[in-house]
């Protein structure tokens, strides 16, 4: 979950590398480092903490050189410290490496290398890898490309690496397996940019090469990239064009990426529907329909699915829970939702006529990637709902939907959640229409309502200040309960996760009816209980759940539907949202929960975009 950057070309590398690290800092921010090659001298600077700390450490130092590699870390092996920070250097001081991933068999290799007289300065698996490459150079007299291949064939685990040899200032070797890696190709091969994703590259070039698993690339000055498979065979590659809008990478005047991304949602959902809600050429005047190419091209397998299994992690798993309700409601096909980390190890029963839907914002989550591979081995079709274009999960799937909400920088996912839910809405409606379970009138009613969801979200965003004031009254809380029923149950889970992630308050989401079976024991004046109690299926039931909590002195916040006067009798605080239809309510009811978590965290003076202990994409188990 680290971020790596590399540069080789005619420009000064340091400013490009540091700017790239800032773009990737959401991937990990425990420590940072840079290595620059100038006049066959390696200058390596490291710092514990953020990229800004690295810039301080490199101040007044020699930061010249037109070739370098850099790293921002999320610690896995070895605590956050300068000693464990990357880049790591080999025994001879010739080779230097940055790495994102985990070498699982590093201890065995380290023991062997120690017997061969190699020494280790850090606790990291990465230092073992660069020493193993050095061993290949020393013992087998291999060049850098061959030595990297030789070493990686001995490694078990995940990696994206960039390696330099101080005695060879004209080439860099990079490789990946499991962790993402992309190479930016400058004009006429004059310069190359290497990074964990395209965000550090797009301001210099939009021509990129995505490495596949177990590929090694030789990046040489003024020469085309040479790509190989780990088995030494040459590999073909395409240069793709990335269409990330650079403005989307800035905060756009908001104090935090998270708040900007919450306010991005109306436009993002319009982008997500663009070209997918179209005029129904077979319909009457202004009839609309859902048009999903991935469905048209894979209708047979999708419509004949014996079962649908949704695999995901974190917020994406919550979107999956809503996807289950939608697909079962509109398509009458059985759906299971699994945490990818559990699915991959529980020896699940997978049939070849099952469809596995993998949901991921980053498209790089290791557990979800592994769950996909397991399902593929069992012949299931893999359908992806992904944000990051060209990501590993997107490329592993047979078909899918990009959610088109643009880069999500804030670690706490917001616009990706509503984008994922919207994709499930459109997929379930299109499947339900195609298999005849969704009647025309309900189909039309939903499409009409979908088209006005973005403006209803804009309406909710107008109560941002009111929610900020409300948040001030809950910064004291040590615990928080989020409760919902039916369509709002996963929203309650998502609200609790948002608060946990960024305010460090212990929050739990529950089906409201479950309270009586235990959690209600937690209720007292100190325990804020947030009910997602919109005027939808199960409304009467949730009102009685609120009365049960009220009877025990609970402090109730309610997310309610505009015009609901009855709820004023029970709730202490109310956040009203516009009316909408059952199946679309999660797209609205989650917004106040995103804002409440955001403002409580800001009131507590916490780093909202980079909360402690977390990272944006979890590329290790
Ligand atoms: C959500 O706010 C978190 N960042 C986290 O739970 C995230 O949803 C999870 O790691 C899955 O990530 P993905 O969607 O990129 O696969």
PDB file of C-alpha atoms in Angstrom, residues 79-347:
ATOM      1  CA  UNK A  79       7.967  -0.128  12.068  1.00  0.00           C
ATOM      2  CA  UNK A  80       7.812   3.335  10.479  1.00  0.00           C
ATOM      3  CA  UNK A  81      11.366   4.735  10.834  1.00  0.00           C
ATOM      4  CA  UNK A  82      14.220   6.171   8.742  1.00  0.00           C
ATOM      5  CA  UNK A  83      15.997   2.819   9.028  1.00  0.00           C
ATOM      6  CA  UNK A  84      13.057   0.966   7.455  1.00  0.00           C
ATOM      7  CA  UNK A  85      12.184   3.718   4.973  1.00  0.00           C
ATOM      8  CA  UNK A  86      12.775   3.100   1.272  1.00  0.00           C
ATOM      9  CA  UNK A  87      14.880   3.285  -0.922  1.00  0.00           C
ATOM     10  CA  UNK A  88      17.011   0.380   0.293  1.00  0.00           C
ATOM     11  CA  UNK A  89      20.595  -0.088  -0.900  1.00  0.00           C
ATOM     12  CA  UNK A  90      22.503  -3.304  -1.534  1.00  0.00           C
ATOM     13  CA  UNK A  91      25.617  -4.532   0.235  1.00  0.00           C
ATOM     14  CA  UNK A  92      27.964  -2.959  -2.325  1.00  0.00           C
ATOM     15  CA  UNK A  93      26.098   0.331  -2.365  1.00  0.00           C
ATOM     16  CA  UNK A  94      25.614  -0.087  -6.129  1.00  0.00           C
ATOM     17  CA  UNK A  95      21.983  -1.142  -6.296  1.00  0.00           C
ATOM     18  CA  UNK A  96      19.000   0.754  -4.899  1.00  0.00           C
ATOM     19  CA  UNK A  97      15.335  -0.252  -4.824  1.00  0.00           C
ATOM     20  CA  UNK A  98      11.842   0.984  -4.010  1.00  0.00           C
ATOM     21  CA  UNK A  99       9.074  -1.592  -3.486  1.00  0.00           C
ATOM     22  CA  UNK A 100       5.321  -1.753  -2.964  1.00  0.00           C
ATOM     23  CA  UNK A 101       4.081  -5.128  -1.778  1.00  0.00           C
ATOM     24  CA  UNK A 102       5.243  -7.972   0.467  1.00  0.00           C
ATOM     25  CA  UNK A 103       7.925 -10.649  -0.149  1.00  0.00           C
ATOM     26  CA  UNK A 104       6.372 -13.427   1.910  1.00  0.00           C
ATOM     27  CA  UNK A 105       9.420 -15.758   1.955  1.00  0.00           C
ATOM     28  CA  UNK A 106      11.859 -12.957   2.833  1.00  0.00           C
ATOM     29  CA  UNK A 107      12.941 -14.542   6.134  1.00  0.00           C
ATOM     30  CA  UNK A 108      14.187 -17.728   4.479  1.00  0.00           C
ATOM     31  CA  UNK A 109      16.033 -15.744   1.815  1.00  0.00           C
ATOM     32  CA  UNK A 110      17.508 -13.425   4.465  1.00  0.00           C
ATOM     33  CA  UNK A 111      18.849 -16.359   6.427  1.00  0.00           C
ATOM     34  CA  UNK A 112      20.507 -17.816   3.330  1.00  0.00           C
ATOM     35  CA  UNK A 113      22.014 -14.475   2.321  1.00  0.00           C
ATOM     36  CA  UNK A 114      23.323 -13.901   5.854  1.00  0.00           C
ATOM     37  CA  UNK A 115      25.141 -17.248   5.556  1.00  0.00           C
ATOM     38  CA  UNK A 116      26.630 -15.891   2.317  1.00  0.00           C
ATOM     39  CA  UNK A 117      27.938 -12.868   4.213  1.00  0.00           C
ATOM     40  CA  UNK A 118      25.274 -10.280   3.358  1.00  0.00           C
ATOM     41  CA  UNK A 119      24.301  -7.818   6.112  1.00  0.00           C
ATOM     42  CA  UNK A 120      21.009  -6.057   6.770  1.00  0.00           C
ATOM     43  CA  UNK A 121      20.427  -2.520   8.087  1.00  0.00           C
ATOM     44  CA  UNK A 122      16.630  -2.711   8.308  1.00  0.00           C
ATOM     45  CA  UNK A 123      13.783  -5.091   9.252  1.00  0.00           C
ATOM     46  CA  UNK A 124      12.244  -4.907   5.826  1.00  0.00           C
ATOM     47  CA  UNK A 125      11.521  -7.587   3.244  1.00  0.00           C
ATOM     48  CA  UNK A 126      12.527  -5.071   0.582  1.00  0.00           C
ATOM     49  CA  UNK A 127      16.162  -4.872   1.701  1.00  0.00           C
ATOM     50  CA  UNK A 128      16.305  -8.659   1.394  1.00  0.00           C
ATOM     51  CA  UNK A 129      15.150  -8.333  -2.220  1.00  0.00           C
ATOM     52  CA  UNK A 130      17.841  -5.813  -3.219  1.00  0.00           C
ATOM     53  CA  UNK A 131      20.472  -7.979  -1.527  1.00  0.00           C
ATOM     54  CA  UNK A 132      19.161 -10.983  -3.480  1.00  0.00           C
ATOM     55  CA  UNK A 133      19.538  -9.011  -6.710  1.00  0.00           C
ATOM     56  CA  UNK A 134      23.071  -8.048  -5.622  1.00  0.00           C
ATOM     57  CA  UNK A 135      23.751 -11.746  -4.950  1.00  0.00           C
ATOM     58  CA  UNK A 136      22.694 -12.576  -8.513  1.00  0.00           C
ATOM     59  CA  UNK A 137      25.074  -9.916  -9.850  1.00  0.00           C
ATOM     60  CA  UNK A 138      27.945 -11.016  -7.615  1.00  0.00           C
ATOM     61  CA  UNK A 139      27.606 -14.809  -7.937  1.00  0.00           C
ATOM     62  CA  UNK A 140      26.185 -15.213 -11.437  1.00  0.00           C
ATOM     63  CA  UNK A 141      27.682 -12.096 -13.070  1.00  0.00           C
ATOM     64  CA  UNK A 142      24.291 -11.067 -14.412  1.00  0.00           C
ATOM     65  CA  UNK A 143      23.378  -7.619 -15.685  1.00  0.00           C
ATOM     66  CA  UNK A 144      20.708  -5.641 -13.823  1.00  0.00           C
ATOM     67  CA  UNK A 145      17.747  -6.891 -15.906  1.00  0.00           C
ATOM     68  CA  UNK A 146      18.803 -10.534 -15.624  1.00  0.00           C
ATOM     69  CA  UNK A 147      19.628 -10.194 -11.908  1.00  0.00           C
ATOM     70  CA  UNK A 148      16.220  -8.703 -11.113  1.00  0.00           C
ATOM     71  CA  UNK A 149      14.523 -11.559 -12.988  1.00  0.00           C
ATOM     72  CA  UNK A 150      16.728 -14.125 -11.262  1.00  0.00           C
ATOM     73  CA  UNK A 151      15.880 -12.737  -7.831  1.00  0.00           C
ATOM     74  CA  UNK A 152      12.144 -12.361  -8.449  1.00  0.00           C
ATOM     75  CA  UNK A 153      11.848 -15.972  -9.593  1.00  0.00           C
ATOM     76  CA  UNK A 154      12.925 -16.911  -6.039  1.00  0.00           C
ATOM     77  CA  UNK A 155      10.340 -14.647  -4.397  1.00  0.00           C
ATOM     78  CA  UNK A 156       6.815 -15.450  -3.205  1.00  0.00           C
ATOM     79  CA  UNK A 157       4.476 -12.525  -2.706  1.00  0.00           C
ATOM     80  CA  UNK A 158       3.473  -9.244  -4.282  1.00  0.00           C
ATOM     81  CA  UNK A 159       5.696  -6.540  -5.659  1.00  0.00           C
ATOM     82  CA  UNK A 160       5.973  -3.449  -7.764  1.00  0.00           C
ATOM     83  CA  UNK A 161       9.627  -2.411  -7.843  1.00  0.00           C
ATOM     84  CA  UNK A 162      12.002   0.040  -9.480  1.00  0.00           C
ATOM     85  CA  UNK A 163      15.730  -0.678  -9.307  1.00  0.00           C
ATOM     86  CA  UNK A 164      18.755   1.417 -10.294  1.00  0.00           C
ATOM     87  CA  UNK A 165      22.447   0.536 -10.537  1.00  0.00           C
ATOM     88  CA  UNK A 166      24.755   3.450  -9.813  1.00  0.00           C
ATOM     89  CA  UNK A 167      27.255   2.121 -12.356  1.00  0.00           C
ATOM     90  CA  UNK A 168      24.640   2.290 -15.073  1.00  0.00           C
ATOM     91  CA  UNK A 169      23.032   5.752 -15.283  1.00  0.00           C
ATOM     92  CA  UNK A 170      21.165   4.993 -18.510  1.00  0.00           C
ATOM     93  CA  UNK A 171      18.734   2.317 -17.431  1.00  0.00           C
ATOM     94  CA  UNK A 172      16.217   1.415 -14.770  1.00  0.00           C
ATOM     95  CA  UNK A 173      14.561  -1.975 -14.258  1.00  0.00           C
ATOM     96  CA  UNK A 174      10.976  -2.192 -13.022  1.00  0.00           C
ATOM     97  CA  UNK A 175       8.706  -5.197 -12.391  1.00  0.00           C
ATOM     98  CA  UNK A 176       5.309  -6.120 -10.928  1.00  0.00           C
ATOM     99  CA  UNK A 177       3.256  -8.973  -9.550  1.00  0.00           C
ATOM    100  CA  UNK A 178       0.073  -8.239  -7.688  1.00  0.00           C
ATOM    101  CA  UNK A 179       0.917  -4.601  -6.932  1.00  0.00           C
ATOM    102  CA  UNK A 180       0.156  -2.038  -9.653  1.00  0.00           C
ATOM    103  CA  UNK A 181       2.801  -0.429 -11.892  1.00  0.00           C
ATOM    104  CA  UNK A 182       2.493   1.895 -14.871  1.00  0.00           C
ATOM    105  CA  UNK A 183       5.161   3.457 -17.093  1.00  0.00           C
ATOM    106  CA  UNK A 184       4.615   6.887 -18.668  1.00  0.00           C
ATOM    107  CA  UNK A 185       6.247   7.209 -22.097  1.00  0.00           C
ATOM    108  CA  UNK A 186       7.583  10.688 -22.934  1.00  0.00           C
ATOM    109  CA  UNK A 187       7.803  12.152 -26.442  1.00  0.00           C
ATOM    110  CA  UNK A 188      10.158  10.114 -28.704  1.00  0.00           C
ATOM    111  CA  UNK A 189      11.194   7.964 -25.722  1.00  0.00           C
ATOM    112  CA  UNK A 190      13.201  10.931 -24.423  1.00  0.00           C
ATOM    113  CA  UNK A 191      11.946  10.379 -20.869  1.00  0.00           C
ATOM    114  CA  UNK A 192      10.053   7.824 -18.825  1.00  0.00           C
ATOM    115  CA  UNK A 193       7.929   8.079 -15.668  1.00  0.00           C
ATOM    116  CA  UNK A 194       7.287   5.031 -13.459  1.00  0.00           C
ATOM    117  CA  UNK A 195       4.533   5.015 -10.807  1.00  0.00           C
ATOM    118  CA  UNK A 196       2.032   2.964  -8.789  1.00  0.00           C
ATOM    119  CA  UNK A 197      -0.786   4.657 -10.739  1.00  0.00           C
ATOM    120  CA  UNK A 198      -1.105   7.287 -13.415  1.00  0.00           C
ATOM    121  CA  UNK A 199      -1.759  10.281 -11.149  1.00  0.00           C
ATOM    122  CA  UNK A 200       1.965  11.314 -10.908  1.00  0.00           C
ATOM    123  CA  UNK A 201       2.376  10.879 -14.677  1.00  0.00           C
ATOM    124  CA  UNK A 202      -0.587  12.591 -16.392  1.00  0.00           C
ATOM    125  CA  UNK A 203       0.783  16.131 -16.173  1.00  0.00           C
ATOM    126  CA  UNK A 204       3.849  15.013 -18.208  1.00  0.00           C
ATOM    127  CA  UNK A 205       2.400  12.435 -20.612  1.00  0.00           C
ATOM    128  CA  UNK A 206      -0.873  10.587 -21.224  1.00  0.00           C
ATOM    129  CA  UNK A 207       0.857   7.684 -22.996  1.00  0.00           C
ATOM    130  CA  UNK A 208       1.229   4.821 -20.585  1.00  0.00           C
ATOM    131  CA  UNK A 209       2.083   1.136 -20.440  1.00  0.00           C
ATOM    132  CA  UNK A 210       0.391  -0.940 -17.739  1.00  0.00           C
ATOM    133  CA  UNK A 211       2.562  -3.879 -16.646  1.00  0.00           C
ATOM    134  CA  UNK A 212       0.824  -7.215 -16.167  1.00  0.00           C
ATOM    135  CA  UNK A 213       1.638  -9.688 -13.425  1.00  0.00           C
ATOM    136  CA  UNK A 214       5.140 -11.208 -13.507  1.00  0.00           C
ATOM    137  CA  UNK A 215       6.483  -8.747 -16.072  1.00  0.00           C
ATOM    138  CA  UNK A 216       9.851  -6.992 -15.978  1.00  0.00           C
ATOM    139  CA  UNK A 217      10.625  -3.889 -18.042  1.00  0.00           C
ATOM    140  CA  UNK A 218      13.968  -2.407 -19.068  1.00  0.00           C
ATOM    141  CA  UNK A 219      13.575   1.382 -19.225  1.00  0.00           C
ATOM    142  CA  UNK A 220      16.506   2.903 -21.077  1.00  0.00           C
ATOM    143  CA  UNK A 221      17.239   6.520 -22.001  1.00  0.00           C
ATOM    144  CA  UNK A 222      16.101   7.404 -25.552  1.00  0.00           C
ATOM    145  CA  UNK A 223      15.173   3.787 -26.340  1.00  0.00           C
ATOM    146  CA  UNK A 224      11.753   2.117 -26.492  1.00  0.00           C
ATOM    147  CA  UNK A 225      10.773   0.109 -23.418  1.00  0.00           C
ATOM    148  CA  UNK A 226      11.694  -3.582 -23.522  1.00  0.00           C
ATOM    149  CA  UNK A 227       9.167  -5.781 -21.750  1.00  0.00           C
ATOM    150  CA  UNK A 228       9.770  -9.387 -20.641  1.00  0.00           C
ATOM    151  CA  UNK A 229       7.880 -12.053 -18.760  1.00  0.00           C
ATOM    152  CA  UNK A 230       9.550 -13.447 -15.675  1.00  0.00           C
ATOM    153  CA  UNK A 231      10.217 -16.637 -17.671  1.00  0.00           C
ATOM    154  CA  UNK A 232      12.598 -14.516 -19.815  1.00  0.00           C
ATOM    155  CA  UNK A 233      10.289 -14.526 -22.870  1.00  0.00           C
ATOM    156  CA  UNK A 234       9.686 -11.141 -24.572  1.00  0.00           C
ATOM    157  CA  UNK A 235       6.237  -9.621 -23.958  1.00  0.00           C
ATOM    158  CA  UNK A 236       4.210  -7.402 -26.263  1.00  0.00           C
ATOM    159  CA  UNK A 237       2.604  -4.269 -24.903  1.00  0.00           C
ATOM    160  CA  UNK A 238       0.276  -1.478 -25.961  1.00  0.00           C
ATOM    161  CA  UNK A 239       0.722   2.162 -25.157  1.00  0.00           C
ATOM    162  CA  UNK A 240      -2.631   3.315 -23.772  1.00  0.00           C
ATOM    163  CA  UNK A 241      -3.899   6.890 -23.317  1.00  0.00           C
ATOM    164  CA  UNK A 242      -5.114   7.893 -19.842  1.00  0.00           C
ATOM    165  CA  UNK A 243      -7.946  10.443 -19.623  1.00  0.00           C
ATOM    166  CA  UNK A 244      -7.565  11.587 -16.038  1.00  0.00           C
ATOM    167  CA  UNK A 245      -8.442  15.286 -15.772  1.00  0.00           C
ATOM    168  CA  UNK A 246      -5.580  16.883 -13.803  1.00  0.00           C
ATOM    169  CA  UNK A 247      -7.958  19.307 -12.072  1.00  0.00           C
ATOM    170  CA  UNK A 248      -9.595  16.348 -10.453  1.00  0.00           C
ATOM    171  CA  UNK A 249      -6.302  15.745  -8.679  1.00  0.00           C
ATOM    172  CA  UNK A 250      -6.483  19.094  -6.827  1.00  0.00           C
ATOM    173  CA  UNK A 251      -8.803  20.021  -3.901  1.00  0.00           C
ATOM    174  CA  UNK A 252     -10.655  22.513  -6.053  1.00  0.00           C
ATOM    175  CA  UNK A 253     -10.793  25.086  -3.241  1.00  0.00           C
ATOM    176  CA  UNK A 254     -12.129  22.678  -0.617  1.00  0.00           C
ATOM    177  CA  UNK A 255     -10.170  22.246   2.657  1.00  0.00           C
ATOM    178  CA  UNK A 256      -9.969  18.481   2.133  1.00  0.00           C
ATOM    179  CA  UNK A 257     -10.225  16.002  -0.747  1.00  0.00           C
ATOM    180  CA  UNK A 258     -12.946  14.163   1.211  1.00  0.00           C
ATOM    181  CA  UNK A 259     -15.266  17.211   1.313  1.00  0.00           C
ATOM    182  CA  UNK A 260     -14.545  17.980  -2.347  1.00  0.00           C
ATOM    183  CA  UNK A 261     -15.376  14.371  -3.269  1.00  0.00           C
ATOM    184  CA  UNK A 262     -18.619  14.507  -1.244  1.00  0.00           C
ATOM    185  CA  UNK A 263     -19.594  17.658  -3.166  1.00  0.00           C
ATOM    186  CA  UNK A 264     -18.419  16.036  -6.443  1.00  0.00           C
ATOM    187  CA  UNK A 265     -21.198  13.425  -6.219  1.00  0.00           C
ATOM    188  CA  UNK A 266     -24.001  15.169  -8.207  1.00  0.00           C
ATOM    189  CA  UNK A 267     -21.674  15.670 -11.202  1.00  0.00           C
ATOM    190  CA  UNK A 268     -20.008  12.269 -10.758  1.00  0.00           C
ATOM    191  CA  UNK A 269     -23.330  10.425 -10.811  1.00  0.00           C
ATOM    192  CA  UNK A 270     -24.297  12.297 -13.981  1.00  0.00           C
ATOM    193  CA  UNK A 271     -20.965  11.150 -15.498  1.00  0.00           C
ATOM    194  CA  UNK A 272     -21.707   7.611 -14.330  1.00  0.00           C
ATOM    195  CA  UNK A 273     -25.118   7.650 -16.081  1.00  0.00           C
ATOM    196  CA  UNK A 274     -23.833   9.407 -19.212  1.00  0.00           C
ATOM    197  CA  UNK A 275     -24.298   7.194 -22.281  1.00  0.00           C
ATOM    198  CA  UNK A 276     -25.983   4.552 -20.100  1.00  0.00           C
ATOM    199  CA  UNK A 277     -29.435   6.142 -19.747  1.00  0.00           C
ATOM    200  CA  UNK A 278     -30.365   6.772 -23.348  1.00  0.00           C
ATOM    201  CA  UNK A 279     -33.377   7.361 -25.542  1.00  0.00           C
ATOM    202  CA  UNK A 280     -35.247   4.114 -26.136  1.00  0.00           C
ATOM    203  CA  UNK A 281     -35.352   3.999 -29.939  1.00  0.00           C
ATOM    204  CA  UNK A 282     -38.107   1.345 -29.716  1.00  0.00           C
ATOM    205  CA  UNK A 283     -40.053   3.301 -27.101  1.00  0.00           C
ATOM    206  CA  UNK A 284     -42.654   6.098 -27.308  1.00  0.00           C
ATOM    207  CA  UNK A 285     -41.622   9.820 -27.522  1.00  0.00           C
ATOM    208  CA  UNK A 286     -39.256  10.429 -24.589  1.00  0.00           C
ATOM    209  CA  UNK A 287     -38.961   6.889 -23.339  1.00  0.00           C
ATOM    210  CA  UNK A 288     -35.547   6.161 -21.873  1.00  0.00           C
ATOM    211  CA  UNK A 289     -33.714   2.901 -21.290  1.00  0.00           C
ATOM    212  CA  UNK A 290     -30.584   1.580 -19.574  1.00  0.00           C
ATOM    213  CA  UNK A 291     -27.897   0.702 -22.132  1.00  0.00           C
ATOM    214  CA  UNK A 292     -24.963  -1.289 -20.782  1.00  0.00           C
ATOM    215  CA  UNK A 293     -22.606  -2.597 -23.466  1.00  0.00           C
ATOM    216  CA  UNK A 294     -21.073  -5.090 -21.057  1.00  0.00           C
ATOM    217  CA  UNK A 295     -24.541  -6.570 -20.565  1.00  0.00           C
ATOM    218  CA  UNK A 296     -25.389  -6.612 -24.273  1.00  0.00           C
ATOM    219  CA  UNK A 297     -22.082  -8.387 -25.008  1.00  0.00           C
ATOM    220  CA  UNK A 298     -22.434 -10.873 -22.150  1.00  0.00           C
ATOM    221  CA  UNK A 299     -26.208 -11.195 -21.860  1.00  0.00           C
ATOM    222  CA  UNK A 300     -26.189 -14.978 -22.229  1.00  0.00           C
ATOM    223  CA  UNK A 301     -23.909 -15.677 -19.242  1.00  0.00           C
ATOM    224  CA  UNK A 302     -25.300 -12.902 -17.081  1.00  0.00           C
ATOM    225  CA  UNK A 303     -28.943 -13.767 -17.679  1.00  0.00           C
ATOM    226  CA  UNK A 304     -28.412 -17.513 -17.261  1.00  0.00           C
ATOM    227  CA  UNK A 305     -26.416 -17.094 -14.066  1.00  0.00           C
ATOM    228  CA  UNK A 306     -27.333 -19.836 -11.579  1.00  0.00           C
ATOM    229  CA  UNK A 307     -26.196 -17.506  -8.780  1.00  0.00           C
ATOM    230  CA  UNK A 308     -24.421 -14.189  -8.387  1.00  0.00           C
ATOM    231  CA  UNK A 309     -21.640 -13.855  -5.821  1.00  0.00           C
ATOM    232  CA  UNK A 310     -20.482 -10.336  -4.941  1.00  0.00           C
ATOM    233  CA  UNK A 311     -16.939 -10.108  -3.514  1.00  0.00           C
ATOM    234  CA  UNK A 312     -15.447  -6.922  -2.079  1.00  0.00           C
ATOM    235  CA  UNK A 313     -13.900  -5.244   0.965  1.00  0.00           C
ATOM    236  CA  UNK A 314     -14.800  -2.284   3.183  1.00  0.00           C
ATOM    237  CA  UNK A 315     -17.053   0.325   1.628  1.00  0.00           C
ATOM    238  CA  UNK A 316     -17.250  -1.645  -1.603  1.00  0.00           C
ATOM    239  CA  UNK A 317     -18.670  -4.566   0.388  1.00  0.00           C
ATOM    240  CA  UNK A 318     -21.403  -2.251   1.712  1.00  0.00           C
ATOM    241  CA  UNK A 319     -22.244  -1.289  -1.885  1.00  0.00           C
ATOM    242  CA  UNK A 320     -22.361  -5.027  -2.613  1.00  0.00           C
ATOM    243  CA  UNK A 321     -25.000  -5.529   0.093  1.00  0.00           C
ATOM    244  CA  UNK A 322     -27.232  -2.981  -1.665  1.00  0.00           C
ATOM    245  CA  UNK A 323     -26.406  -4.661  -5.006  1.00  0.00           C
ATOM    246  CA  UNK A 324     -27.699  -7.951  -3.589  1.00  0.00           C
ATOM    247  CA  UNK A 325     -31.043  -6.431  -2.629  1.00  0.00           C
ATOM    248  CA  UNK A 326     -31.405  -4.743  -6.026  1.00  0.00           C
ATOM    249  CA  UNK A 327     -30.537  -7.793  -8.136  1.00  0.00           C
ATOM    250  CA  UNK A 328     -32.747 -10.121  -6.095  1.00  0.00           C
ATOM    251  CA  UNK A 329     -35.557  -7.525  -6.189  1.00  0.00           C
ATOM    252  CA  UNK A 330     -35.456  -6.888  -9.946  1.00  0.00           C
ATOM    253  CA  UNK A 331     -33.945 -10.079 -11.419  1.00  0.00           C
ATOM    254  CA  UNK A 332     -35.067 -12.775  -8.942  1.00  0.00           C
ATOM    255  CA  UNK A 333     -31.590 -14.365  -9.153  1.00  0.00           C
ATOM    256  CA  UNK A 334     -30.053 -15.525  -5.810  1.00  0.00           C
ATOM    257  CA  UNK A 335     -27.162 -13.297  -4.711  1.00  0.00           C
ATOM    258  CA  UNK A 336     -24.507 -13.893  -2.047  1.00  0.00           C
ATOM    259  CA  UNK A 337     -22.219 -11.149  -0.736  1.00  0.00           C
ATOM    260  CA  UNK A 338     -18.820 -12.161   0.620  1.00  0.00           C
ATOM    261  CA  UNK A 339     -15.913 -10.353   2.204  1.00  0.00           C
ATOM    262  CA  UNK A 340     -13.213 -11.118  -0.370  1.00  0.00           C
ATOM    263  CA  UNK A 341     -10.708 -11.952   2.389  1.00  0.00           C
ATOM    264  CA  UNK A 342     -13.035 -14.663   3.734  1.00  0.00           C
ATOM    265  CA  UNK A 343     -14.216 -15.890   0.328  1.00  0.00           C
ATOM    266  CA  UNK A 344     -10.679 -16.642  -0.870  1.00  0.00           C
ATOM    267  CA  UNK A 345      -9.924 -18.979   2.039  1.00  0.00           C
ATOM    268  CA  UNK A 346     -13.246 -20.571   2.943  1.00  0.00           C
ATOM    269  CA  UNK A 347     -13.166 -23.086   0.070  1.00  0.00           C
TER     270      UNK A 347
END
